[in-house]
mmCIF file of C-alpha atoms in Angstrom:
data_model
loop_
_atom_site.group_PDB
_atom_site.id
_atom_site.type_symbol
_atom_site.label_atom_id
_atom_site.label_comp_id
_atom_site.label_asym_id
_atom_site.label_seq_id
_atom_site.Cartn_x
_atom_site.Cartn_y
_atom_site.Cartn_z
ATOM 1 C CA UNK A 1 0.000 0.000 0.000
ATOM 2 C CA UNK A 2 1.459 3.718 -0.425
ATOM 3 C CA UNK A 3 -0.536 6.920 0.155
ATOM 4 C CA UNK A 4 -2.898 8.234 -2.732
ATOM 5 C CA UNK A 5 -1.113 10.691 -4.457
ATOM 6 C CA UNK A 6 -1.929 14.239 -4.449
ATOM 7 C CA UNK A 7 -2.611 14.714 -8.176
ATOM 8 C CA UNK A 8 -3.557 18.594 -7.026
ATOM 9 C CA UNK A 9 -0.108 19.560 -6.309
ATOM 10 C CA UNK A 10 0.686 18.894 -10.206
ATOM 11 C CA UNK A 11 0.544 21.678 -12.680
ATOM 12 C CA UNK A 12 -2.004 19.257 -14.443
ATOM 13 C CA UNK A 13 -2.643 21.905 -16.698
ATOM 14 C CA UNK A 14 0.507 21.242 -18.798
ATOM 15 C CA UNK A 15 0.620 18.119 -19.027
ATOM 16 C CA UNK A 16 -1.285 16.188 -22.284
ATOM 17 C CA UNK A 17 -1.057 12.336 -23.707
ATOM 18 C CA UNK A 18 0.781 12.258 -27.273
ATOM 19 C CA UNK A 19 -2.035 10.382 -28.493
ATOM 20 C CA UNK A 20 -4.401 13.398 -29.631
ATOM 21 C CA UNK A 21 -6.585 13.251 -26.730
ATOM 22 C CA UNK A 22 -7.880 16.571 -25.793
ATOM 23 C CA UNK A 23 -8.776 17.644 -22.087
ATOM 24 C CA UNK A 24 -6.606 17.210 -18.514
ATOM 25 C CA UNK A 25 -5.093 13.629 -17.801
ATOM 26 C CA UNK A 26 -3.244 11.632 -15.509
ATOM 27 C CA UNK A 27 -1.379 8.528 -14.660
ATOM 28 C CA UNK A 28 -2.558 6.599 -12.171
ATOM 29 C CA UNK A 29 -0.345 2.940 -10.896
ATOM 30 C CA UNK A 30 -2.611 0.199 -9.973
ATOM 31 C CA UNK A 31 0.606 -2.488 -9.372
ATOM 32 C CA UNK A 32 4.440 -2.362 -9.171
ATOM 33 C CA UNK A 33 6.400 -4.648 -10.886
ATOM 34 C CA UNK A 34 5.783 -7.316 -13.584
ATOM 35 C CA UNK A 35 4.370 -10.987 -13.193
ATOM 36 C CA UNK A 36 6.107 -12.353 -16.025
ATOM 37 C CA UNK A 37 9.676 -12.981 -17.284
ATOM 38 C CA UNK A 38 10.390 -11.419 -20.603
ATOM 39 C CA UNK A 39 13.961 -11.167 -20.593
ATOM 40 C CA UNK A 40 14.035 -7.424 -22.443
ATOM 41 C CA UNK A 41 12.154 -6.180 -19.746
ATOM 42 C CA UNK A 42 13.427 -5.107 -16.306
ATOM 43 C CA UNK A 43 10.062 -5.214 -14.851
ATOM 44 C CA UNK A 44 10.055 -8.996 -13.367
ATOM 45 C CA UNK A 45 13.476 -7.040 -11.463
ATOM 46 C CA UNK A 46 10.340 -5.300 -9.103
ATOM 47 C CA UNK A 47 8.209 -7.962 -7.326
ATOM 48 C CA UNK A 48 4.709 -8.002 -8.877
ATOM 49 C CA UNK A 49 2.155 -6.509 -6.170
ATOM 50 C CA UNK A 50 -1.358 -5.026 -6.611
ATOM 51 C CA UNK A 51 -2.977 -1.947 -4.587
ATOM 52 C CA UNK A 52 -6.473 -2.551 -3.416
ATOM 53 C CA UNK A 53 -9.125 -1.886 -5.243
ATOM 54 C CA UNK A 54 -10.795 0.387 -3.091
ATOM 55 C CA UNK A 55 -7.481 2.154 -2.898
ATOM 56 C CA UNK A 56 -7.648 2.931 -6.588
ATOM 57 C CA UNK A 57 -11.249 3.602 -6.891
ATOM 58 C CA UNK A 58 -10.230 6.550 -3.912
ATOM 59 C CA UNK A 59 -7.673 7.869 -6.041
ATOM 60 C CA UNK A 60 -9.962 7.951 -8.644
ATOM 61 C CA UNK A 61 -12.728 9.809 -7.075
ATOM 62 C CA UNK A 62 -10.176 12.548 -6.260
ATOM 63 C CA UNK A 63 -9.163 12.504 -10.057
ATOM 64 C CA UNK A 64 -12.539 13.090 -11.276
ATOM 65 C CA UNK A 65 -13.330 16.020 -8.150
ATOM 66 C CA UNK A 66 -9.978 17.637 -9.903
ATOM 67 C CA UNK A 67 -11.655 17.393 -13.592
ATOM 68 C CA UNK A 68 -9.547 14.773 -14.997
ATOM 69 C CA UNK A 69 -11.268 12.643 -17.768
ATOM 70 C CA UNK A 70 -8.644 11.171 -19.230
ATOM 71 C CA UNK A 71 -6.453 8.624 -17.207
ATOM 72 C CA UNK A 72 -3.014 6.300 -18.347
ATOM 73 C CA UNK A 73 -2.873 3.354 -16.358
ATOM 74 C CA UNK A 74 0.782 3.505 -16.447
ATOM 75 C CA UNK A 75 1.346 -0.432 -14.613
ATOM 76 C CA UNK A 76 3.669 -2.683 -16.652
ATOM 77 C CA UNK A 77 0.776 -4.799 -17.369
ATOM 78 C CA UNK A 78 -2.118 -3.687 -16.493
ATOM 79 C CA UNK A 79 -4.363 -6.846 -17.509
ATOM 80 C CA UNK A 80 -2.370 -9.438 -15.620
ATOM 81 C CA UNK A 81 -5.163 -10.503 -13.038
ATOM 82 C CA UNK A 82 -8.067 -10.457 -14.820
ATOM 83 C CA UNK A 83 -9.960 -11.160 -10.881
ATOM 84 C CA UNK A 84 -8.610 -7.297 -10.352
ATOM 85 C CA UNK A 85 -9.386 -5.869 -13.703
ATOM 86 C CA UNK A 86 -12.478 -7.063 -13.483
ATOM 87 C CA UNK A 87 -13.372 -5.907 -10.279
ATOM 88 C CA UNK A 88 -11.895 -2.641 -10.761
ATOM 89 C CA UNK A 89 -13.926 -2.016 -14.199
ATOM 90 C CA UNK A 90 -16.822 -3.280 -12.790
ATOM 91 C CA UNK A 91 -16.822 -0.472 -10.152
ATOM 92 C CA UNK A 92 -15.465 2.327 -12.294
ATOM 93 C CA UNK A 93 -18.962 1.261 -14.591
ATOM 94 C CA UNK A 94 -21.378 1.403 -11.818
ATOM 95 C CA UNK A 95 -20.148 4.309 -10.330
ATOM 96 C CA UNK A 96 -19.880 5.937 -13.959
ATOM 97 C CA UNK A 97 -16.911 7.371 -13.391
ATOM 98 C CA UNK A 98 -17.190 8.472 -16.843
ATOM 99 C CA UNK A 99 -12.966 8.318 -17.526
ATOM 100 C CA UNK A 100 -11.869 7.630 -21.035
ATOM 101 C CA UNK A 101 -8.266 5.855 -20.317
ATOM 102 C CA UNK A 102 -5.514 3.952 -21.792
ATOM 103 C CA UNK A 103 -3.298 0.922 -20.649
ATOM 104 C CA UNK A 104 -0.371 -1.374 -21.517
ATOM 105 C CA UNK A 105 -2.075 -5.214 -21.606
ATOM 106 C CA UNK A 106 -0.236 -8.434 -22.767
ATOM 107 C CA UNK A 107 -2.030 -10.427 -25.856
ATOM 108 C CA UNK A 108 -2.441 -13.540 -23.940
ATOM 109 C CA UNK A 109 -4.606 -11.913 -21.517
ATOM 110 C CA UNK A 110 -6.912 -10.089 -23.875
ATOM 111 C CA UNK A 111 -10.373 -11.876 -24.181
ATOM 112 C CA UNK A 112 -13.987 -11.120 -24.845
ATOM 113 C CA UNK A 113 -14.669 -10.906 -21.476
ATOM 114 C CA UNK A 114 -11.880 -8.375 -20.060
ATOM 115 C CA UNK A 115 -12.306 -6.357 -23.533
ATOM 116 C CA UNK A 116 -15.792 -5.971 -23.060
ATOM 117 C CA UNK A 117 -15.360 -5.000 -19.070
ATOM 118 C CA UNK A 118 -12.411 -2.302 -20.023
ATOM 119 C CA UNK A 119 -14.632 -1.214 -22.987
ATOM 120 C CA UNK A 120 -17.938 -0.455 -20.285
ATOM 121 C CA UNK A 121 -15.095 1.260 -17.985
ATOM 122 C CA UNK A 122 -14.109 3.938 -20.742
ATOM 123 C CA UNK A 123 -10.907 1.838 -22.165
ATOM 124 C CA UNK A 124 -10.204 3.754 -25.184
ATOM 125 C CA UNK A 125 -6.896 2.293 -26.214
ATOM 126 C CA UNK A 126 -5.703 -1.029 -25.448
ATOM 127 C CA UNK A 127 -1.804 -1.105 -25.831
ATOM 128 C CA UNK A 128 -0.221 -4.300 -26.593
ATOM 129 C CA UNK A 129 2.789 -5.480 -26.196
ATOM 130 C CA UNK A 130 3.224 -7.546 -29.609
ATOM 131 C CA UNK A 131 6.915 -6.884 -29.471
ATOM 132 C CA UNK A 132 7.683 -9.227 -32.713
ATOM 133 C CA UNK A 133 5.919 -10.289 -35.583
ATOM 134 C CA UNK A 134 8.513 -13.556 -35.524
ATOM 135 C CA UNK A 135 7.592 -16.667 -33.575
ATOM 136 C CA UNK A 136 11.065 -17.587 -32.787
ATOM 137 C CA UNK A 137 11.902 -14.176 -31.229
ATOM 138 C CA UNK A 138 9.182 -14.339 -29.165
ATOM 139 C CA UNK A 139 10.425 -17.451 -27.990
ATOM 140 C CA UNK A 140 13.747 -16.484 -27.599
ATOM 141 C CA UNK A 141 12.826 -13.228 -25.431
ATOM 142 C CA UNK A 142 10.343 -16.017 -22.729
ATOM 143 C CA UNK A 143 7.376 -13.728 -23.942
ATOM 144 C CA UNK A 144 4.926 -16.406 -23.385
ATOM 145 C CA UNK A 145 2.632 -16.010 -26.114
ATOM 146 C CA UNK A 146 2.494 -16.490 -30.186
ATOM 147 C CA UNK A 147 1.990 -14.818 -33.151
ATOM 148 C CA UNK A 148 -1.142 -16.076 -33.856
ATOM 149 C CA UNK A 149 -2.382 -15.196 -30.016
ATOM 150 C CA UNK A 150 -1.161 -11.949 -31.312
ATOM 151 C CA UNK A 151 -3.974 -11.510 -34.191
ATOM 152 C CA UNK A 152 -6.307 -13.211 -31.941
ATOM 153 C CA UNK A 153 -6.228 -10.121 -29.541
ATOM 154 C CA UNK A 154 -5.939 -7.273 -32.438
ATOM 155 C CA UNK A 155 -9.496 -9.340 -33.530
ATOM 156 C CA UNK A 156 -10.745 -9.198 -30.338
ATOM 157 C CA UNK A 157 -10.209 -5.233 -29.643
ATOM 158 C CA UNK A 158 -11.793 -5.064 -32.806
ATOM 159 C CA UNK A 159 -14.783 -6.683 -31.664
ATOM 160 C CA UNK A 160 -15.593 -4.745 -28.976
ATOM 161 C CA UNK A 161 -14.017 -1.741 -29.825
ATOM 162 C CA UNK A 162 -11.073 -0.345 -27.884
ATOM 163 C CA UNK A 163 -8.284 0.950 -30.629
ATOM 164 C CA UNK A 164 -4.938 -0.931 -30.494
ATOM 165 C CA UNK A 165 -1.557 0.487 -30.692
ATOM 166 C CA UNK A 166 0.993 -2.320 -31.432
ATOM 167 C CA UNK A 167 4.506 -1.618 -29.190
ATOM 168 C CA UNK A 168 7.093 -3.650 -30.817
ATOM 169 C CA UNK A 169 10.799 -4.220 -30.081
ATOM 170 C CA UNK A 170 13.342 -3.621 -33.076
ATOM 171 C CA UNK A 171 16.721 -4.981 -33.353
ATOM 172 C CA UNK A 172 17.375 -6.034 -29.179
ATOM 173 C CA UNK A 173 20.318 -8.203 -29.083
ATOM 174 C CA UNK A 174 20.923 -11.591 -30.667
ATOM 175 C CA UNK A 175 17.731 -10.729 -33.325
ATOM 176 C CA UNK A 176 18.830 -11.632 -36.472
ATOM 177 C CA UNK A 177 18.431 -9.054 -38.919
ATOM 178 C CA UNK A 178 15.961 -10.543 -41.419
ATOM 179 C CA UNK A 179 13.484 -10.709 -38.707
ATOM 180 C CA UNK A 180 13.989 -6.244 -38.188
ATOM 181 C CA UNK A 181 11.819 -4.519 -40.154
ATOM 182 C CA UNK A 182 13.523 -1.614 -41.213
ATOM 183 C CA UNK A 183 11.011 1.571 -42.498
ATOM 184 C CA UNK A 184 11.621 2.378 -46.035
#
């Protein structure tokens, strides 16, 4: 647990998301650390731990009191207990919290049933960590999860309507370089 943080003492003002979204945001951290073991990614370094719920939805209700209506959940992976996510969204939607928000998710956790739950909260944009289009790399890097679990989630968010943005990694060590796509 750590204290709520005081989002007021932030020029919020002058702060904006680089994804065109008009209108005051902020970031708010529902867990520290990472569940899983890609080996690019220092965040299995932090041991994986959730705030409560009610912890968040307390931040949250100060967030909206300041005006905010647009919210980054900033946590490596915000999806990994769906049990959490769904609780959480399932408050934020009957207490109409009316955010529109953004998070980092993992493809192997995206289903009809957490899209559709993120979707009723606001979710807006779903970002997912493909980070290859190459099976092997994926492999090689202990991601978990395929390519074809990959298009499986980009069909999902289609379904039900949060828009994707696709974060990739290009050229980390040992990649062979037929597998980089290079822009032209």
């Amino acid at each position: 647990a750590y204290p709520t943080p005081q989002h007021d003492l932030f020029p919020l003002d002058r702060y904006a998301m680089p994804i065109g979204w008009q209108g005051r945001f902020s970031a708010v951290l529902t867990s520290l650390g990472c569940a899983h073991q890609c080996t690019f990614c220092s965040g299995s370094a932090i041991r994986y731990r959730k705030r409560a719920v009610d912890d968040v939805l307390h931040e949250l209700e100060q967030l909206r009191a300041l005006g905010i209506r647009n919210l980054f959940f900033v946590d490596y992976t915000f999806t990994t207990s769906k049990r959490y996510l769904l609780e959480l969204c399932g408050e934020m939607r009957r207490r109409r919290m009316g955010f529109r928000w953004t998070c980092f998710a993992r493809v192997d956790h995206i289903t009809d049933e957490v899209l559709a739950a993120m979707k009723g909260a606001g979710c807006d944009l779903v970002q997912l960590g493909v980070e290859s289009g190459d099976d092997g790399i994926l492999a090689r890097y202990s991601t978990g999860f395929s390519v074809a679990q990959v298009r499986e989630a980009f069909a999902a968010c289609t379904r039900h309507g949060p828009k994707t943005l696709a974060l990739f990694l290009s050229g980390p060590p040992g990649e062979p370089e037929d597998t980089v796509t290079t822009p032209a």
